[in-house]
PDB file of C-alpha atoms in Angstrom:
ATOM      1  CA  UNK D   1     153.842 -51.283  16.831  1.00 43.00           C
ATOM      2  CA  UNK D   2     156.160 -50.824  19.771  1.00 47.00           C
ATOM      3  CA  UNK D   3     155.454 -50.347  23.461  1.00 53.00           C
ATOM      4  CA  UNK D   4     157.501 -47.882  25.472  1.00 56.00           C
ATOM      5  CA  UNK D   5     157.711 -49.857  28.709  1.00 70.00           C
ATOM      6  CA  UNK D   6     160.201 -49.388  31.521  1.00 84.00           C
ATOM      7  CA  UNK D   7     160.826 -51.512  34.599  1.00 87.00           C
ATOM      8  CA  UNK D   8     162.800 -50.314  37.621  1.00 93.00           C
ATOM      9  CA  UNK D   9     165.894 -52.531  37.754  1.00 94.00           C
ATOM     10  CA  UNK D  10     168.058 -51.514  40.708  1.00 95.00           C
ATOM     11  CA  UNK D  11     169.262 -48.658  42.880  1.00 97.00           C
ATOM     12  CA  UNK D  12     172.171 -47.610  45.041  1.00 97.00           C
ATOM     13  CA  UNK D  13     171.366 -45.730  48.265  1.00 97.00           C
ATOM     14  CA  UNK D  14     174.150 -44.240  50.336  1.00 94.00           C
ATOM     15  CA  UNK D  15     176.654 -46.311  48.375  1.00 93.00           C
ATOM     16  CA  UNK D  16     174.804 -49.560  49.046  1.00 95.00           C
ATOM     17  CA  UNK D  17     173.514 -51.519  46.046  1.00 96.00           C
ATOM     18  CA  UNK D  18     170.030 -52.765  46.880  1.00 97.00           C
ATOM     19  CA  UNK D  19     169.966 -55.630  44.390  1.00 95.00           C
ATOM     20  CA  UNK D  20     167.672 -56.578  41.526  1.00 92.00           C
ATOM     21  CA  UNK D  21     164.096 -55.289  41.638  1.00 91.00           C
ATOM     22  CA  UNK D  22     162.981 -57.384  38.651  1.00 85.00           C
ATOM     23  CA  UNK D  23     161.346 -60.795  38.549  1.00 73.00           C
ATOM     24  CA  UNK D  24     159.915 -62.723  35.617  1.00 63.00           C
ATOM     25  CA  UNK D  25     156.273 -63.572  35.120  1.00 64.00           C
ATOM     26  CA  UNK D  26     155.204 -66.973  33.797  1.00 63.00           C
ATOM     27  CA  UNK D  27     155.025 -65.564  30.277  1.00 63.00           C
ATOM     28  CA  UNK D  28     158.642 -64.408  30.546  1.00 57.00           C
ATOM     29  CA  UNK D  29     157.829 -60.703  30.716  1.00 57.00           C
ATOM     30  CA  UNK D  30     159.551 -58.464  33.246  1.00 56.00           C
ATOM     31  CA  UNK D  31     157.758 -57.945  36.558  1.00 59.00           C
ATOM     32  CA  UNK D  32     158.536 -55.887  39.640  1.00 55.00           C
ATOM     33  CA  UNK D  33     156.362 -57.461  42.306  1.00 58.00           C
ATOM     34  CA  UNK D  34     153.496 -55.003  41.924  1.00 57.00           C
ATOM     35  CA  UNK D  35     151.036 -57.219  40.036  1.00 64.00           C
ATOM     36  CA  UNK D  36     148.934 -60.022  41.596  1.00 67.00           C
ATOM     37  CA  UNK D  37     150.904 -63.262  41.461  1.00 68.00           C
ATOM     38  CA  UNK D  38     154.294 -61.583  41.052  1.00 66.00           C
ATOM     39  CA  UNK D  39     157.040 -62.885  43.284  1.00 71.00           C
ATOM     40  CA  UNK D  40     159.005 -60.364  45.310  1.00 79.00           C
ATOM     41  CA  UNK D  41     162.373 -59.526  43.793  1.00 87.00           C
ATOM     42  CA  UNK D  42     165.486 -59.589  46.049  1.00 91.00           C
ATOM     43  CA  UNK D  43     165.838 -55.797  45.919  1.00 94.00           C
ATOM     44  CA  UNK D  44     162.263 -55.245  47.074  1.00 92.00           C
ATOM     45  CA  UNK D  45     162.693 -57.707  49.936  1.00 92.00           C
ATOM     46  CA  UNK D  46     165.915 -55.981  50.991  1.00 96.00           C
ATOM     47  CA  UNK D  47     164.568 -52.419  51.106  1.00 97.00           C
ATOM     48  CA  UNK D  48     161.382 -53.549  52.850  1.00 96.00           C
ATOM     49  CA  UNK D  49     163.461 -55.208  55.565  1.00 97.00           C
ATOM     50  CA  UNK D  50     165.642 -52.100  55.968  1.00 98.00           C
ATOM     51  CA  UNK D  51     162.674 -49.729  56.286  1.00 97.00           C
ATOM     52  CA  UNK D  52     160.875 -52.081  58.706  1.00 97.00           C
ATOM     53  CA  UNK D  53     163.750 -51.827  61.184  1.00 96.00           C
ATOM     54  CA  UNK D  54     164.154 -48.400  62.813  1.00 95.00           C
ATOM     55  CA  UNK D  55     167.492 -49.507  64.243  1.00 96.00           C
ATOM     56  CA  UNK D  56     168.953 -50.166  60.807  1.00 97.00           C
ATOM     57  CA  UNK D  57     171.396 -47.310  60.016  1.00 96.00           C
ATOM     58  CA  UNK D  58     170.059 -47.204  56.450  1.00 97.00           C
ATOM     59  CA  UNK D  59     166.355 -47.068  57.433  1.00 97.00           C
ATOM     60  CA  UNK D  60     165.790 -43.305  57.179  1.00 97.00           C
ATOM     61  CA  UNK D  61     167.961 -42.766  54.109  1.00 97.00           C
ATOM     62  CA  UNK D  62     166.256 -45.631  52.273  1.00 98.00           C
ATOM     63  CA  UNK D  63     162.813 -44.258  53.100  1.00 98.00           C
ATOM     64  CA  UNK D  64     163.861 -40.779  51.977  1.00 98.00           C
ATOM     65  CA  UNK D  65     165.092 -42.164  48.639  1.00 98.00           C
ATOM     66  CA  UNK D  66     161.766 -43.819  47.866  1.00 98.00           C
ATOM     67  CA  UNK D  67     159.836 -40.814  49.177  1.00 98.00           C
ATOM     68  CA  UNK D  68     161.711 -38.671  46.635  1.00 98.00           C
ATOM     69  CA  UNK D  69     160.656 -41.109  43.914  1.00 97.00           C
ATOM     70  CA  UNK D  70     157.069 -40.883  45.172  1.00 97.00           C
ATOM     71  CA  UNK D  71     156.838 -37.065  45.042  1.00 97.00           C
ATOM     72  CA  UNK D  72     159.158 -35.903  42.230  1.00 97.00           C
ATOM     73  CA  UNK D  73     156.891 -36.557  39.241  1.00 96.00           C
ATOM     74  CA  UNK D  74     153.778 -35.347  37.422  1.00 94.00           C
ATOM     75  CA  UNK D  75     151.842 -38.629  37.550  1.00 95.00           C
ATOM     76  CA  UNK D  76     148.179 -39.052  38.488  1.00 94.00           C
ATOM     77  CA  UNK D  77     146.992 -42.039  40.518  1.00 93.00           C
ATOM     78  CA  UNK D  78     143.756 -44.013  40.211  1.00 90.00           C
ATOM     79  CA  UNK D  79     142.893 -45.915  43.360  1.00 83.00           C
ATOM     80  CA  UNK D  80     142.601 -49.680  43.121  1.00 80.00           C
ATOM     81  CA  UNK D  81     144.354 -52.888  44.144  1.00 77.00           C
ATOM     82  CA  UNK D  82     146.946 -52.319  42.896  1.00 76.00           C
ATOM     83  CA  UNK D  83     146.579 -48.587  42.137  1.00 84.00           C
ATOM     84  CA  UNK D  84     147.088 -47.450  38.549  1.00 89.00           C
ATOM     85  CA  UNK D  85     149.556 -44.704  37.727  1.00 93.00           C
ATOM     86  CA  UNK D  86     149.014 -42.585  34.626  1.00 91.00           C
ATOM     87  CA  UNK D  87     151.659 -40.283  33.228  1.00 87.00           C
ATOM     88  CA  UNK D  88     153.351 -39.280  29.996  1.00 86.00           C
ATOM     89  CA  UNK D  89     156.748 -40.466  31.260  1.00 90.00           C
ATOM     90  CA  UNK D  90     157.210 -44.272  31.460  1.00 90.00           C
ATOM     91  CA  UNK D  91     160.182 -43.898  33.803  1.00 91.00           C
ATOM     92  CA  UNK D  92     158.067 -41.961  36.341  1.00 94.00           C
ATOM     93  CA  UNK D  93     155.452 -44.722  36.310  1.00 93.00           C
ATOM     94  CA  UNK D  94     158.214 -47.323  36.759  1.00 93.00           C
ATOM     95  CA  UNK D  95     159.574 -45.372  39.749  1.00 95.00           C
ATOM     96  CA  UNK D  96     156.140 -45.283  41.370  1.00 95.00           C
ATOM     97  CA  UNK D  97     155.568 -48.992  40.735  1.00 91.00           C
ATOM     98  CA  UNK D  98     158.895 -49.775  42.423  1.00 93.00           C
ATOM     99  CA  UNK D  99     158.200 -47.440  45.357  1.00 95.00           C
ATOM    100  CA  UNK D 100     154.744 -49.014  45.748  1.00 93.00           C
ATOM    101  CA  UNK D 101     156.220 -52.517  45.845  1.00 90.00           C
ATOM    102  CA  UNK D 102     158.856 -51.358  48.344  1.00 94.00           C
ATOM    103  CA  UNK D 103     156.256 -49.963  50.758  1.00 95.00           C
ATOM    104  CA  UNK D 104     156.312 -46.233  49.950  1.00 97.00           C
ATOM    105  CA  UNK D 105     152.977 -45.703  48.258  1.00 95.00           C
ATOM    106  CA  UNK D 106     151.814 -42.612  46.351  1.00 96.00           C
ATOM    107  CA  UNK D 107     148.119 -42.363  47.184  1.00 95.00           C
ATOM    108  CA  UNK D 108     146.700 -38.999  46.080  1.00 94.00           C
ATOM    109  CA  UNK D 109     147.380 -35.756  44.220  1.00 95.00           C
ATOM    110  CA  UNK D 110     145.086 -32.839  45.084  1.00 94.00           C
ATOM    111  CA  UNK D 111     145.240 -29.207  44.058  1.00 93.00           C
ATOM    112  CA  UNK D 112     146.085 -26.883  46.948  1.00 89.00           C
ATOM    113  CA  UNK D 113     143.062 -24.597  47.591  1.00 89.00           C
ATOM    114  CA  UNK D 114     143.560 -21.220  45.937  1.00 87.00           C
ATOM    115  CA  UNK D 115     147.076 -22.103  44.804  1.00 84.00           C
ATOM    116  CA  UNK D 116     148.797 -23.544  41.740  1.00 84.00           C
ATOM    117  CA  UNK D 117     150.608 -26.240  43.721  1.00 89.00           C
ATOM    118  CA  UNK D 118     149.631 -29.747  44.711  1.00 95.00           C
ATOM    119  CA  UNK D 119     149.246 -31.773  47.879  1.00 96.00           C
ATOM    120  CA  UNK D 120     150.621 -35.301  47.537  1.00 97.00           C
ATOM    121  CA  UNK D 121     149.747 -38.065  49.992  1.00 97.00           C
ATOM    122  CA  UNK D 122     152.294 -40.827  50.461  1.00 97.00           C
ATOM    123  CA  UNK D 123     151.783 -43.840  52.697  1.00 96.00           C
ATOM    124  CA  UNK D 124     155.029 -45.157  54.125  1.00 96.00           C
ATOM    125  CA  UNK D 125     155.893 -48.330  56.026  1.00 95.00           C
ATOM    126  CA  UNK D 126     154.845 -48.655  59.673  1.00 93.00           C
ATOM    127  CA  UNK D 127     158.102 -47.038  60.809  1.00 92.00           C
ATOM    128  CA  UNK D 128     157.212 -43.835  58.913  1.00 95.00           C
ATOM    129  CA  UNK D 129     153.424 -43.575  58.612  1.00 94.00           C
ATOM    130  CA  UNK D 130     151.579 -41.313  56.170  1.00 96.00           C
ATOM    131  CA  UNK D 131     153.197 -38.150  54.818  1.00 97.00           C
ATOM    132  CA  UNK D 132     151.764 -35.080  53.097  1.00 97.00           C
ATOM    133  CA  UNK D 133     154.095 -33.320  50.690  1.00 97.00           C
ATOM    134  CA  UNK D 134     152.968 -29.918  49.395  1.00 96.00           C
ATOM    135  CA  UNK D 135     154.494 -29.078  46.030  1.00 96.00           C
ATOM    136  CA  UNK D 136     155.104 -25.324  45.944  1.00 94.00           C
ATOM    137  CA  UNK D 137     156.974 -25.202  42.642  1.00 94.00           C
ATOM    138  CA  UNK D 138     157.651 -27.683  39.853  1.00 95.00           C
ATOM    139  CA  UNK D 139     160.105 -27.324  36.976  1.00 95.00           C
ATOM    140  CA  UNK D 140     159.475 -29.987  34.365  1.00 93.00           C
ATOM    141  CA  UNK D 141     162.102 -32.155  32.715  1.00 93.00           C
ATOM    142  CA  UNK D 142     163.251 -30.827  29.336  1.00 91.00           C
ATOM    143  CA  UNK D 143     165.816 -32.009  26.803  1.00 90.00           C
ATOM    144  CA  UNK D 144     167.899 -28.923  27.623  1.00 92.00           C
ATOM    145  CA  UNK D 145     167.800 -29.191  31.439  1.00 93.00           C
ATOM    146  CA  UNK D 146     167.871 -33.017  31.505  1.00 94.00           C
ATOM    147  CA  UNK D 147     166.399 -32.925  34.991  1.00 96.00           C
ATOM    148  CA  UNK D 148     163.167 -32.303  36.891  1.00 97.00           C
ATOM    149  CA  UNK D 149     162.879 -30.206  40.059  1.00 97.00           C
ATOM    150  CA  UNK D 150     160.212 -29.918  42.723  1.00 97.00           C
ATOM    151  CA  UNK D 151     160.259 -27.624  45.738  1.00 97.00           C
ATOM    152  CA  UNK D 152     157.919 -28.773  48.455  1.00 96.00           C
ATOM    153  CA  UNK D 153     157.023 -28.646  52.107  1.00 96.00           C
ATOM    154  CA  UNK D 154     156.684 -31.549  54.521  1.00 96.00           C
ATOM    155  CA  UNK D 155     156.550 -31.495  58.324  1.00 93.00           C
ATOM    156  CA  UNK D 156     157.134 -27.698  58.318  1.00 91.00           C
ATOM    157  CA  UNK D 157     160.392 -28.106  56.373  1.00 95.00           C
ATOM    158  CA  UNK D 158     161.001 -27.048  52.758  1.00 97.00           C
ATOM    159  CA  UNK D 159     162.962 -29.292  50.395  1.00 97.00           C
ATOM    160  CA  UNK D 160     164.305 -29.098  46.871  1.00 97.00           C
ATOM    161  CA  UNK D 161     164.271 -32.499  45.148  1.00 98.00           C
ATOM    162  CA  UNK D 162     165.907 -32.994  41.763  1.00 98.00           C
ATOM    163  CA  UNK D 163     166.237 -36.035  39.513  1.00 97.00           C
ATOM    164  CA  UNK D 164     168.226 -36.135  36.304  1.00 96.00           C
ATOM    165  CA  UNK D 165     171.037 -37.521  34.208  1.00 94.00           C
ATOM    166  CA  UNK D 166     174.112 -38.311  36.313  1.00 94.00           C
ATOM    167  CA  UNK D 167     176.484 -36.159  34.213  1.00 94.00           C
ATOM    168  CA  UNK D 168     174.129 -33.165  34.609  1.00 95.00           C
ATOM    169  CA  UNK D 169     173.518 -33.679  38.327  1.00 96.00           C
ATOM    170  CA  UNK D 170     177.154 -33.967  39.446  1.00 95.00           C
ATOM    171  CA  UNK D 171     178.104 -30.292  38.849  1.00 94.00           C
ATOM    172  CA  UNK D 172     174.960 -29.211  40.735  1.00 93.00           C
ATOM    173  CA  UNK D 173     175.728 -31.222  43.868  1.00 93.00           C
ATOM    174  CA  UNK D 174     177.597 -29.740  46.810  1.00 88.00           C
ATOM    175  CA  UNK D 175     180.030 -32.658  46.875  1.00 91.00           C
ATOM    176  CA  UNK D 176     181.433 -35.151  44.406  1.00 93.00           C
ATOM    177  CA  UNK D 177     179.847 -38.548  43.928  1.00 94.00           C
ATOM    178  CA  UNK D 178     181.443 -41.099  46.237  1.00 95.00           C
ATOM    179  CA  UNK D 179     183.520 -43.939  44.867  1.00 96.00           C
ATOM    180  CA  UNK D 180     180.635 -46.306  45.606  1.00 95.00           C
ATOM    181  CA  UNK D 181     178.222 -44.019  43.716  1.00 95.00           C
ATOM    182  CA  UNK D 182     180.485 -43.958  40.652  1.00 96.00           C
ATOM    183  CA  UNK D 183     180.960 -47.723  40.795  1.00 96.00           C
ATOM    184  CA  UNK D 184     177.188 -48.243  40.887  1.00 96.00           C
ATOM    185  CA  UNK D 185     176.608 -45.865  37.949  1.00 96.00           C
ATOM    186  CA  UNK D 186     179.336 -47.593  35.946  1.00 96.00           C
ATOM    187  CA  UNK D 187     177.976 -51.044  36.782  1.00 96.00           C
ATOM    188  CA  UNK D 188     174.407 -50.128  35.801  1.00 96.00           C
ATOM    189  CA  UNK D 189     175.575 -48.528  32.562  1.00 94.00           C
ATOM    190  CA  UNK D 190     177.561 -51.634  31.606  1.00 95.00           C
ATOM    191  CA  UNK D 191     174.361 -53.659  32.053  1.00 94.00           C
ATOM    192  CA  UNK D 192     172.680 -51.391  29.523  1.00 93.00           C
ATOM    193  CA  UNK D 193     170.446 -49.718  32.101  1.00 93.00           C
ATOM    194  CA  UNK D 194     169.320 -46.106  31.949  1.00 92.00           C
ATOM    195  CA  UNK D 195     170.630 -44.275  35.017  1.00 94.00           C
ATOM    196  CA  UNK D 196     169.177 -41.320  36.896  1.00 95.00           C
ATOM    197  CA  UNK D 197     170.370 -39.562  40.036  1.00 97.00           C
ATOM    198  CA  UNK D 198     168.213 -38.107  42.828  1.00 97.00           C
ATOM    199  CA  UNK D 199     169.560 -35.232  44.918  1.00 97.00           C
ATOM    200  CA  UNK D 200     167.943 -33.155  47.656  1.00 97.00           C
ATOM    201  CA  UNK D 201     168.598 -29.995  49.618  1.00 96.00           C
ATOM    202  CA  UNK D 202     166.914 -28.531  52.690  1.00 95.00           C
ATOM    203  CA  UNK D 203     165.860 -24.924  52.112  1.00 94.00           C
ATOM    204  CA  UNK D 204     165.205 -22.022  54.428  1.00 81.00           C
ATOM    205  CA  UNK D 205     161.435 -21.799  54.881  1.00 67.00           C
ATOM    206  CA  UNK D 206     161.654 -18.024  55.259  1.00 60.00           C
TER     207      UNK D 206
END
């Protein structure tokens, strides 16, 4: 028997590599700081410090990155300490585990009254507070599209959030990947890591 398990390894935000998000448990298995007794990985410590400091130029962008991870998925959450995430996609669960450890915590998914969409509750660090993201439309990941899309509303603003394979996402973006972005993708690929890109766009609410 095999187990399809994924662990969030690293990320690059705004061209800045955030370091390794993995630590090892006593039994040698991979850990990400989300289980009792796990040590915090360097990447988790780094993003926590950035988001805790409003004066850090990367604070808002780093929070937005993890917020995208916390809302662009189809996972259900079961409350507990730590909470348990259940979904058919192991990478989505790994994203939520990493976001949880970093301080951006997916807390609830509730059906919008009389609508087909969902209301997602995300608890951020003290600098951000709790956010409610209303999913108005969701287009699931398929082998043909190689990406997932959600359109949602937060703080009276509508956003389109997409995650997908880097070669599929580049033609859809309004500008080319930066040199730092390409270097990060190349570096992660050489390490044998699976890479995904998140992209967002602000939409006209009307």
